[in-house]
mmCIF file with all atom_site columns, C-alpha atoms in Angstrom:
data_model
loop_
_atom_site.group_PDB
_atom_site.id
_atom_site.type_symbol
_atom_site.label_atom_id
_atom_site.label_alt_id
_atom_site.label_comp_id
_atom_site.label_asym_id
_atom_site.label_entity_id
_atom_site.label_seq_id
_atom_site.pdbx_PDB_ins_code
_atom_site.Cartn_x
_atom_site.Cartn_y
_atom_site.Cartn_z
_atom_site.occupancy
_atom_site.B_iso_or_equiv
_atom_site.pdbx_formal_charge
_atom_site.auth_seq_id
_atom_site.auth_comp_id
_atom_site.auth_asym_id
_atom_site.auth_atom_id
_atom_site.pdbx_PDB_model_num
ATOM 1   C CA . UNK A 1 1   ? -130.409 -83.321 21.657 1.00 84.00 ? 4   UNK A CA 1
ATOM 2   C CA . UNK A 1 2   ? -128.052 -82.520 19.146 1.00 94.00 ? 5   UNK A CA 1
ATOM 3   C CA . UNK A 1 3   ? -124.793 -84.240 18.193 1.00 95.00 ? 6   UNK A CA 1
ATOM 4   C CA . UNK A 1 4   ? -122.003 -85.396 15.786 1.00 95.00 ? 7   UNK A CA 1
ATOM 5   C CA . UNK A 1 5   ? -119.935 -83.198 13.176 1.00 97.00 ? 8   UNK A CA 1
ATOM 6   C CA . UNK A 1 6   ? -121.330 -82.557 9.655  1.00 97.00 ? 9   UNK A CA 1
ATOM 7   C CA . UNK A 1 7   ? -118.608 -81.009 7.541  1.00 97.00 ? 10  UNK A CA 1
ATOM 8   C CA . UNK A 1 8   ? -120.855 -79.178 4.768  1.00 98.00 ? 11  UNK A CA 1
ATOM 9   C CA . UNK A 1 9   ? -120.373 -76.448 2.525  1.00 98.00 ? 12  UNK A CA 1
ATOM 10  C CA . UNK A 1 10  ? -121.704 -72.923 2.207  1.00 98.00 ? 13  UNK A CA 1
ATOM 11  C CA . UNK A 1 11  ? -123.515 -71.848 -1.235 1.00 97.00 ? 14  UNK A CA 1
ATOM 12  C CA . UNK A 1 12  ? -122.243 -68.933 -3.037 1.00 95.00 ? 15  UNK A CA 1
ATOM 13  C CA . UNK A 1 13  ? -124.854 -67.259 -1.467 1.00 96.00 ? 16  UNK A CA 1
ATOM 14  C CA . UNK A 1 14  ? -123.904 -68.363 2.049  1.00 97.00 ? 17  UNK A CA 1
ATOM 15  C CA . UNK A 1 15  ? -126.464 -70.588 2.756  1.00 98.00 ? 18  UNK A CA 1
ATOM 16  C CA . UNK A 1 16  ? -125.853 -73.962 4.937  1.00 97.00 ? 19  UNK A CA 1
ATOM 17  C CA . UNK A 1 17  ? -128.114 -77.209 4.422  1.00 96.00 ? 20  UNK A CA 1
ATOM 18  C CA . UNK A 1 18  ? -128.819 -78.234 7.763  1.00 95.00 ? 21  UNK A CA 1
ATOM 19  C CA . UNK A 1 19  ? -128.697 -82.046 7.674  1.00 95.00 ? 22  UNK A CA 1
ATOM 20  C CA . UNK A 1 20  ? -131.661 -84.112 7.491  1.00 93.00 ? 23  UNK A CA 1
ATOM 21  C CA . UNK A 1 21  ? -131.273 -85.616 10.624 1.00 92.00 ? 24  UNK A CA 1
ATOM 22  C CA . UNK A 1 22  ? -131.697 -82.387 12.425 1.00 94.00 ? 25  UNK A CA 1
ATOM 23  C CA . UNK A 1 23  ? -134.599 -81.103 10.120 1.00 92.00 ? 26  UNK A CA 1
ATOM 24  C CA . UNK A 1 24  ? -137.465 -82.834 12.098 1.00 90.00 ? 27  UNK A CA 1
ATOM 25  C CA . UNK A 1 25  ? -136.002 -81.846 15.617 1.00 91.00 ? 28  UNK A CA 1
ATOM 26  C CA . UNK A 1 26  ? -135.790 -78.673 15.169 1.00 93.00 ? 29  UNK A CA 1
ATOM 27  C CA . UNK A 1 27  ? -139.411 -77.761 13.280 1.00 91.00 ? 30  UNK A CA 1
ATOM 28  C CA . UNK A 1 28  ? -140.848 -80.171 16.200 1.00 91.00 ? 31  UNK A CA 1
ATOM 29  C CA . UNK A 1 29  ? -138.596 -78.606 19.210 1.00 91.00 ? 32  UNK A CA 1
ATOM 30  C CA . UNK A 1 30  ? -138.415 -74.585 17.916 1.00 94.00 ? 33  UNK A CA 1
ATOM 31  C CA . UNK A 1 31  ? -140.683 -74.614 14.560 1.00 93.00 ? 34  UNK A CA 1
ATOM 32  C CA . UNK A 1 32  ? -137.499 -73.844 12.983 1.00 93.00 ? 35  UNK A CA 1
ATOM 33  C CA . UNK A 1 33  ? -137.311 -70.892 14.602 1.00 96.00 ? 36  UNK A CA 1
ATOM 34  C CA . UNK A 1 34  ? -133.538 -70.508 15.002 1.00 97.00 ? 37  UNK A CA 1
ATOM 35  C CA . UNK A 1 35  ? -130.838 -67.698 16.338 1.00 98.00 ? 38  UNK A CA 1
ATOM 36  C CA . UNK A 1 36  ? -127.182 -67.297 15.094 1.00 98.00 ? 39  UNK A CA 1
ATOM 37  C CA . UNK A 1 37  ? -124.784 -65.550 17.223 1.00 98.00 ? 40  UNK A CA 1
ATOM 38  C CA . UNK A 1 38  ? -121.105 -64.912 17.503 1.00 98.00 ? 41  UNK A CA 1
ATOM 39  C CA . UNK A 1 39  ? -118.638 -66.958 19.900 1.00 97.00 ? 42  UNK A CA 1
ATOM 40  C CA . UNK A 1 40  ? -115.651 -65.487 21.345 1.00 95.00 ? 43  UNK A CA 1
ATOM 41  C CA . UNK A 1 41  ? -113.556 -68.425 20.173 1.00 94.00 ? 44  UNK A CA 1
ATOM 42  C CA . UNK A 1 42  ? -114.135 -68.198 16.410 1.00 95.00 ? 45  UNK A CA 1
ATOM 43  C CA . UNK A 1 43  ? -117.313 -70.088 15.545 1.00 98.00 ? 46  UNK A CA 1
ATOM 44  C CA . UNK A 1 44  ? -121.115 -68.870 16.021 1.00 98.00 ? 47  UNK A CA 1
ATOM 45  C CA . UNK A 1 45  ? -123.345 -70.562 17.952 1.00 98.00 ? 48  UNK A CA 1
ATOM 46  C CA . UNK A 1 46  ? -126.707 -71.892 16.441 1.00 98.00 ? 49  UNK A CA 1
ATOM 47  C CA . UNK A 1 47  ? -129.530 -72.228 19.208 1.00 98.00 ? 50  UNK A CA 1
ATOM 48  C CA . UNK A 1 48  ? -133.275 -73.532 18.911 1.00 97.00 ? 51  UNK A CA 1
ATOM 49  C CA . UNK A 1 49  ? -135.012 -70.468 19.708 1.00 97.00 ? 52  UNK A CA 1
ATOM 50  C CA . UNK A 1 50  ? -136.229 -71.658 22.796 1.00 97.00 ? 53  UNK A CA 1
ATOM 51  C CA . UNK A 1 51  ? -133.051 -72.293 24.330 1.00 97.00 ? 54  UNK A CA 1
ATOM 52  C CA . UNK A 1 52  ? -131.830 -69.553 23.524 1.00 98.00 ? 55  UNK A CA 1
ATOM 53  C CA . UNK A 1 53  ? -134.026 -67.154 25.119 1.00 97.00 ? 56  UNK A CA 1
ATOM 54  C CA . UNK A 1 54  ? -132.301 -68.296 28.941 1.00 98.00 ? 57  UNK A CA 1
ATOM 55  C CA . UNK A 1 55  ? -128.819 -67.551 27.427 1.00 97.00 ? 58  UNK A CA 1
ATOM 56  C CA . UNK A 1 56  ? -130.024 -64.439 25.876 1.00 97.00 ? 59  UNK A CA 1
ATOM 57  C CA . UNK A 1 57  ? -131.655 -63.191 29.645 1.00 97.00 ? 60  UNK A CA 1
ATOM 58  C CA . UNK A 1 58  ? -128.356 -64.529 31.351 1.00 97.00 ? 61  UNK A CA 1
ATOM 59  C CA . UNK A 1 59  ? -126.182 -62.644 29.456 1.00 97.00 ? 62  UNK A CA 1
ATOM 60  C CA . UNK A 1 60  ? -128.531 -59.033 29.433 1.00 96.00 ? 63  UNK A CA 1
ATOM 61  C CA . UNK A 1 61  ? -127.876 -59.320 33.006 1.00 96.00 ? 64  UNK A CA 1
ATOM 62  C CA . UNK A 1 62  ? -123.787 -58.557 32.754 1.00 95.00 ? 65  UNK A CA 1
ATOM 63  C CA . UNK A 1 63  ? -122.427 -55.458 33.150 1.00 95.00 ? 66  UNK A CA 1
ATOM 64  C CA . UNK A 1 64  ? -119.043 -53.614 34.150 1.00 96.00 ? 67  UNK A CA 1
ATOM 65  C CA . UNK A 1 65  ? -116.434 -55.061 33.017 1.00 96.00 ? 68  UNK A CA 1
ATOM 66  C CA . UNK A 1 66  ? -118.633 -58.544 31.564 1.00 96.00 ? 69  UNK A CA 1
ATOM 67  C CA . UNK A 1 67  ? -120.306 -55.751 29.295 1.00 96.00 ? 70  UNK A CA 1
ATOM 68  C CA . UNK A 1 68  ? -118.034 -56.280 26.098 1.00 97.00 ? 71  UNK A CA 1
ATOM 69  C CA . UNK A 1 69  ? -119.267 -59.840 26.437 1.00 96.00 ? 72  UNK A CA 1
ATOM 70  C CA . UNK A 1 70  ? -122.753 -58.961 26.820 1.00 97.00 ? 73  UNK A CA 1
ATOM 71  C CA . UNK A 1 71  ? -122.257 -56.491 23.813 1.00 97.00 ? 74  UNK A CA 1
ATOM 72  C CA . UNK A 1 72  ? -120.468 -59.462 21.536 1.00 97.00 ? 75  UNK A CA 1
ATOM 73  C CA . UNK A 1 73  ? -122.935 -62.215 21.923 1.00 98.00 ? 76  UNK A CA 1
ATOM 74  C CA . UNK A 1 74  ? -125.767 -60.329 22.161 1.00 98.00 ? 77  UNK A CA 1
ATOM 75  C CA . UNK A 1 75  ? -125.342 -58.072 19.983 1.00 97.00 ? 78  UNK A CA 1
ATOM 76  C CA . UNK A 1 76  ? -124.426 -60.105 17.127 1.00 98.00 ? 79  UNK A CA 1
ATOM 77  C CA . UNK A 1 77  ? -128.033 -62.404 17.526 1.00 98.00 ? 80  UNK A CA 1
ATOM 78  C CA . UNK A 1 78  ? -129.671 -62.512 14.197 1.00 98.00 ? 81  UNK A CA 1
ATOM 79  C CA . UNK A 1 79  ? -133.174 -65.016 14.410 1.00 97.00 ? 82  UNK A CA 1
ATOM 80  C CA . UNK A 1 80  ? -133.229 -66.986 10.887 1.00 97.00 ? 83  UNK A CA 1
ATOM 81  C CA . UNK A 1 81  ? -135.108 -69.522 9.410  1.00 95.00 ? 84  UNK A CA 1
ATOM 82  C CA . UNK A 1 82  ? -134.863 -72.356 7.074  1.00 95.00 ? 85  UNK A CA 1
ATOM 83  C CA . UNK A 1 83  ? -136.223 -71.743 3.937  1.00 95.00 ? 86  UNK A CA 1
ATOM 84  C CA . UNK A 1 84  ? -138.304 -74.673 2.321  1.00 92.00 ? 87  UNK A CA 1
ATOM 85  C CA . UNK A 1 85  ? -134.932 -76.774 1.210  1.00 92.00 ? 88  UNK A CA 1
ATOM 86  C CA . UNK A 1 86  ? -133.798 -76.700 4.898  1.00 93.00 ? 89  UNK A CA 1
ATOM 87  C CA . UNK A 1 87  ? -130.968 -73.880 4.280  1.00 96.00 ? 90  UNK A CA 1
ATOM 88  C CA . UNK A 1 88  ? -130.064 -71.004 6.455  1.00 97.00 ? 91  UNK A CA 1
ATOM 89  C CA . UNK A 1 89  ? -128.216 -68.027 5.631  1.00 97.00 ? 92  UNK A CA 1
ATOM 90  C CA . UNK A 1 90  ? -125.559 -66.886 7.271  1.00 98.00 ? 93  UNK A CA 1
ATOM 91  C CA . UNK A 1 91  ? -125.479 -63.178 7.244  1.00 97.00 ? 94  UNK A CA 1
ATOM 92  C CA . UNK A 1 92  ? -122.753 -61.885 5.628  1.00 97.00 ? 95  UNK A CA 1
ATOM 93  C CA . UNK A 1 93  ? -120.783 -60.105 8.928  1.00 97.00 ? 96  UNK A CA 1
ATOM 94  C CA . UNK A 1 94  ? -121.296 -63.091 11.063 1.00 98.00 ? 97  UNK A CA 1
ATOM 95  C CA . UNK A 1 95  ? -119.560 -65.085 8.181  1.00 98.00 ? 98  UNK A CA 1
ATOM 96  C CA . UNK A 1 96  ? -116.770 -62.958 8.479  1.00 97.00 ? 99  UNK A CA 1
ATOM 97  C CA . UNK A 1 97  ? -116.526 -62.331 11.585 1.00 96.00 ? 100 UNK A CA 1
ATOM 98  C CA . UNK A 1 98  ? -115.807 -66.546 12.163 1.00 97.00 ? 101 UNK A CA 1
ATOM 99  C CA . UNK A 1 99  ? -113.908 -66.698 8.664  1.00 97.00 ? 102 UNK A CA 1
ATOM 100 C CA . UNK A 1 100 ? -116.510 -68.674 7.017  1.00 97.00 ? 103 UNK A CA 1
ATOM 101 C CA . UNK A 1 101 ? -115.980 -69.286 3.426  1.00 94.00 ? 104 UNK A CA 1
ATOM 102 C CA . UNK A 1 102 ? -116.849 -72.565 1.252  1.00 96.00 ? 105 UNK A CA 1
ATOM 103 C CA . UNK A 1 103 ? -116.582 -76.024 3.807  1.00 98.00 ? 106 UNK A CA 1
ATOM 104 C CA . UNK A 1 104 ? -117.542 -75.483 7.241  1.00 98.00 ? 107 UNK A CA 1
ATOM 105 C CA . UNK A 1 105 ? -118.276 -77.803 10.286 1.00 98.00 ? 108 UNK A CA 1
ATOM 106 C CA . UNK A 1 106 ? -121.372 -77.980 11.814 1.00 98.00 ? 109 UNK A CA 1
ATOM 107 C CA . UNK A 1 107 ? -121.086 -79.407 15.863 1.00 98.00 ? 110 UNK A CA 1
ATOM 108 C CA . UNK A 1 108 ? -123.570 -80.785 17.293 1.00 97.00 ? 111 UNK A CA 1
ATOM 109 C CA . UNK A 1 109 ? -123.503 -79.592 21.131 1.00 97.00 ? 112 UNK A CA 1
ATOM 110 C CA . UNK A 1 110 ? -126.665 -80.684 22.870 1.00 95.00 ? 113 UNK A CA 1
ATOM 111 C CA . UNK A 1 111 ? -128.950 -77.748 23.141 1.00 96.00 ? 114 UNK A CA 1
ATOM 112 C CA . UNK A 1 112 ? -127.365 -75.645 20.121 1.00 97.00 ? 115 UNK A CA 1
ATOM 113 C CA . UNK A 1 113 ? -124.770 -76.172 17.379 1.00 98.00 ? 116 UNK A CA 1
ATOM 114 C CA . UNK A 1 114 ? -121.030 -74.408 16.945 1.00 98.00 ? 117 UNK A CA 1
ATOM 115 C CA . UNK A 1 115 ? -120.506 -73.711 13.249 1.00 98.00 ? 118 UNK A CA 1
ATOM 116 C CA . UNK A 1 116 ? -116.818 -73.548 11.934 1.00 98.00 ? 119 UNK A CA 1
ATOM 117 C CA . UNK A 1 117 ? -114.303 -72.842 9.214  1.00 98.00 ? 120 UNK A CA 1
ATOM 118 C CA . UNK A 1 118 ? -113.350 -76.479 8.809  1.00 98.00 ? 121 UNK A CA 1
ATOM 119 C CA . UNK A 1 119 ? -109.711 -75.785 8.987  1.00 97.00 ? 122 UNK A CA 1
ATOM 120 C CA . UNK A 1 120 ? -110.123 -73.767 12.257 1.00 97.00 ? 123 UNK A CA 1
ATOM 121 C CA . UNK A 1 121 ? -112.403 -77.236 13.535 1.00 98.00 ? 124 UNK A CA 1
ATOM 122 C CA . UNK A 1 122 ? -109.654 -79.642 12.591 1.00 97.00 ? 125 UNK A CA 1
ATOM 123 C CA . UNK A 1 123 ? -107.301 -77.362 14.661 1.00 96.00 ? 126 UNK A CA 1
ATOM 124 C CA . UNK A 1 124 ? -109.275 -77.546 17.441 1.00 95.00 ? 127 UNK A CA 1
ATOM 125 C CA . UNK A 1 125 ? -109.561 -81.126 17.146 1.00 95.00 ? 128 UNK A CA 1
ATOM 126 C CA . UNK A 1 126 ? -105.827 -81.685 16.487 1.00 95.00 ? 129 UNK A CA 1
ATOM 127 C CA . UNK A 1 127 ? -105.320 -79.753 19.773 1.00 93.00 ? 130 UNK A CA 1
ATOM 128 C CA . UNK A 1 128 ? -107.617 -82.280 22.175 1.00 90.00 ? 131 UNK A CA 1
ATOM 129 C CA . UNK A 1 129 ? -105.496 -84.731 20.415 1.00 90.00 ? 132 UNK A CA 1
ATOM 130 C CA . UNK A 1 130 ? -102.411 -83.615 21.140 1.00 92.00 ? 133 UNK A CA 1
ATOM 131 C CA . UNK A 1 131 ? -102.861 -83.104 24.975 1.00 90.00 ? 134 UNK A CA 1
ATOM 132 C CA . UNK A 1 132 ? -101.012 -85.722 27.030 1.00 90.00 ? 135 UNK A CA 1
ATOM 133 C CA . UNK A 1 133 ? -102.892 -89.106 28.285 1.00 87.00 ? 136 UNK A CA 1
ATOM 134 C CA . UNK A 1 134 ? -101.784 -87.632 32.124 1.00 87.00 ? 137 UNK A CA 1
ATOM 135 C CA . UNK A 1 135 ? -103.086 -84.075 31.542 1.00 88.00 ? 138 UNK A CA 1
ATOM 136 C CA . UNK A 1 136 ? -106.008 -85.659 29.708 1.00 85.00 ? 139 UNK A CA 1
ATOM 137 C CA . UNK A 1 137 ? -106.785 -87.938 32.566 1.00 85.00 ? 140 UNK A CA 1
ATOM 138 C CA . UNK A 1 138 ? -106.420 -85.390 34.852 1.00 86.00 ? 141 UNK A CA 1
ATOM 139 C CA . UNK A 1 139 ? -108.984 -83.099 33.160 1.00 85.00 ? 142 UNK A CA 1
ATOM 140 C CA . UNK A 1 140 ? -111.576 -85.737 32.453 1.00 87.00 ? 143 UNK A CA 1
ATOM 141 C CA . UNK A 1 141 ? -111.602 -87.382 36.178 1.00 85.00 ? 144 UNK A CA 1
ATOM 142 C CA . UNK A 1 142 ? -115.071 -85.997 36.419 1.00 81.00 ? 145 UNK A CA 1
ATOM 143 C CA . UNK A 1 143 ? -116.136 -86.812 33.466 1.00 82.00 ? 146 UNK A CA 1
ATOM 144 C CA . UNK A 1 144 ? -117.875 -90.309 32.836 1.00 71.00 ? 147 UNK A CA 1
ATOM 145 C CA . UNK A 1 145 ? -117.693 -91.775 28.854 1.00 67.00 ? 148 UNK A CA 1
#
């Protein structure tokens, strides 16, 4: 549902203008009811409520030693909205926590988004680049372009 990069900056207030391509998807698909989360890796996640909800009861089932990821994710779920512009806030801790500060990336990923520090994005994207065309072969054999 959702795809492509959109490299965007935050407001002094820490608001993000989702793009206008993604506006009418998500007030049709979640009536812009949305949840922001953390991600283990760096960036927080962004889902359509709706598809969240299945994540959400996935991960309340971990415990023992799974619970600090249970506790991480979970516990860092904030539901927002867009206001009438078609910003979001990012709350203030969940900016921090992914090092969120003026220009971000916002990653399209199917059923949610991944936000990012830009910097930390083009990292990540420098690092795909830079694996081997063997290795790379190897772990894309499944995978049909």
């Amino acid at each position: 549902m959702f795809g492509g990069v959109a490299s965007l900056n935050l407001d002094s207030k820490g608001r993000l203008a989702i793009p206008a391509r993604h506006r009418d998807v998500l007030g049709t698909h979640c009536a812009n009811r949305l949840v922001i989360t953390a991600e283990p890796s760096g960036c927080l996640l962004v889902y359509p409520e709706p598809d969240w909800l299945p994540v959400r009861d996935q991960l309340n089932r971990l415990s023992g030693a799974q619970m600090p990821i249970r506790r991480f994710i979970v516990g860092h779920a904030e539901e927002i909205e867009p206001d009438s512009a078609g910003r979001i806030l990012i709350p203030p801790r969940l900016r921090q926590l992914a090092g969120l500060d003026k220009e971000v990336a916002l990653v399209g990923m199917g059923n949610k988004f991944e936000l990012w520090d830009e910097a930390r994005w083009a990292a990540q994207v420098q690092a795909v680049m830079d694996i081997s065309p063997d290795d790379l072969a190897k772990q894309m054999q499944d995978i049909v372009l």
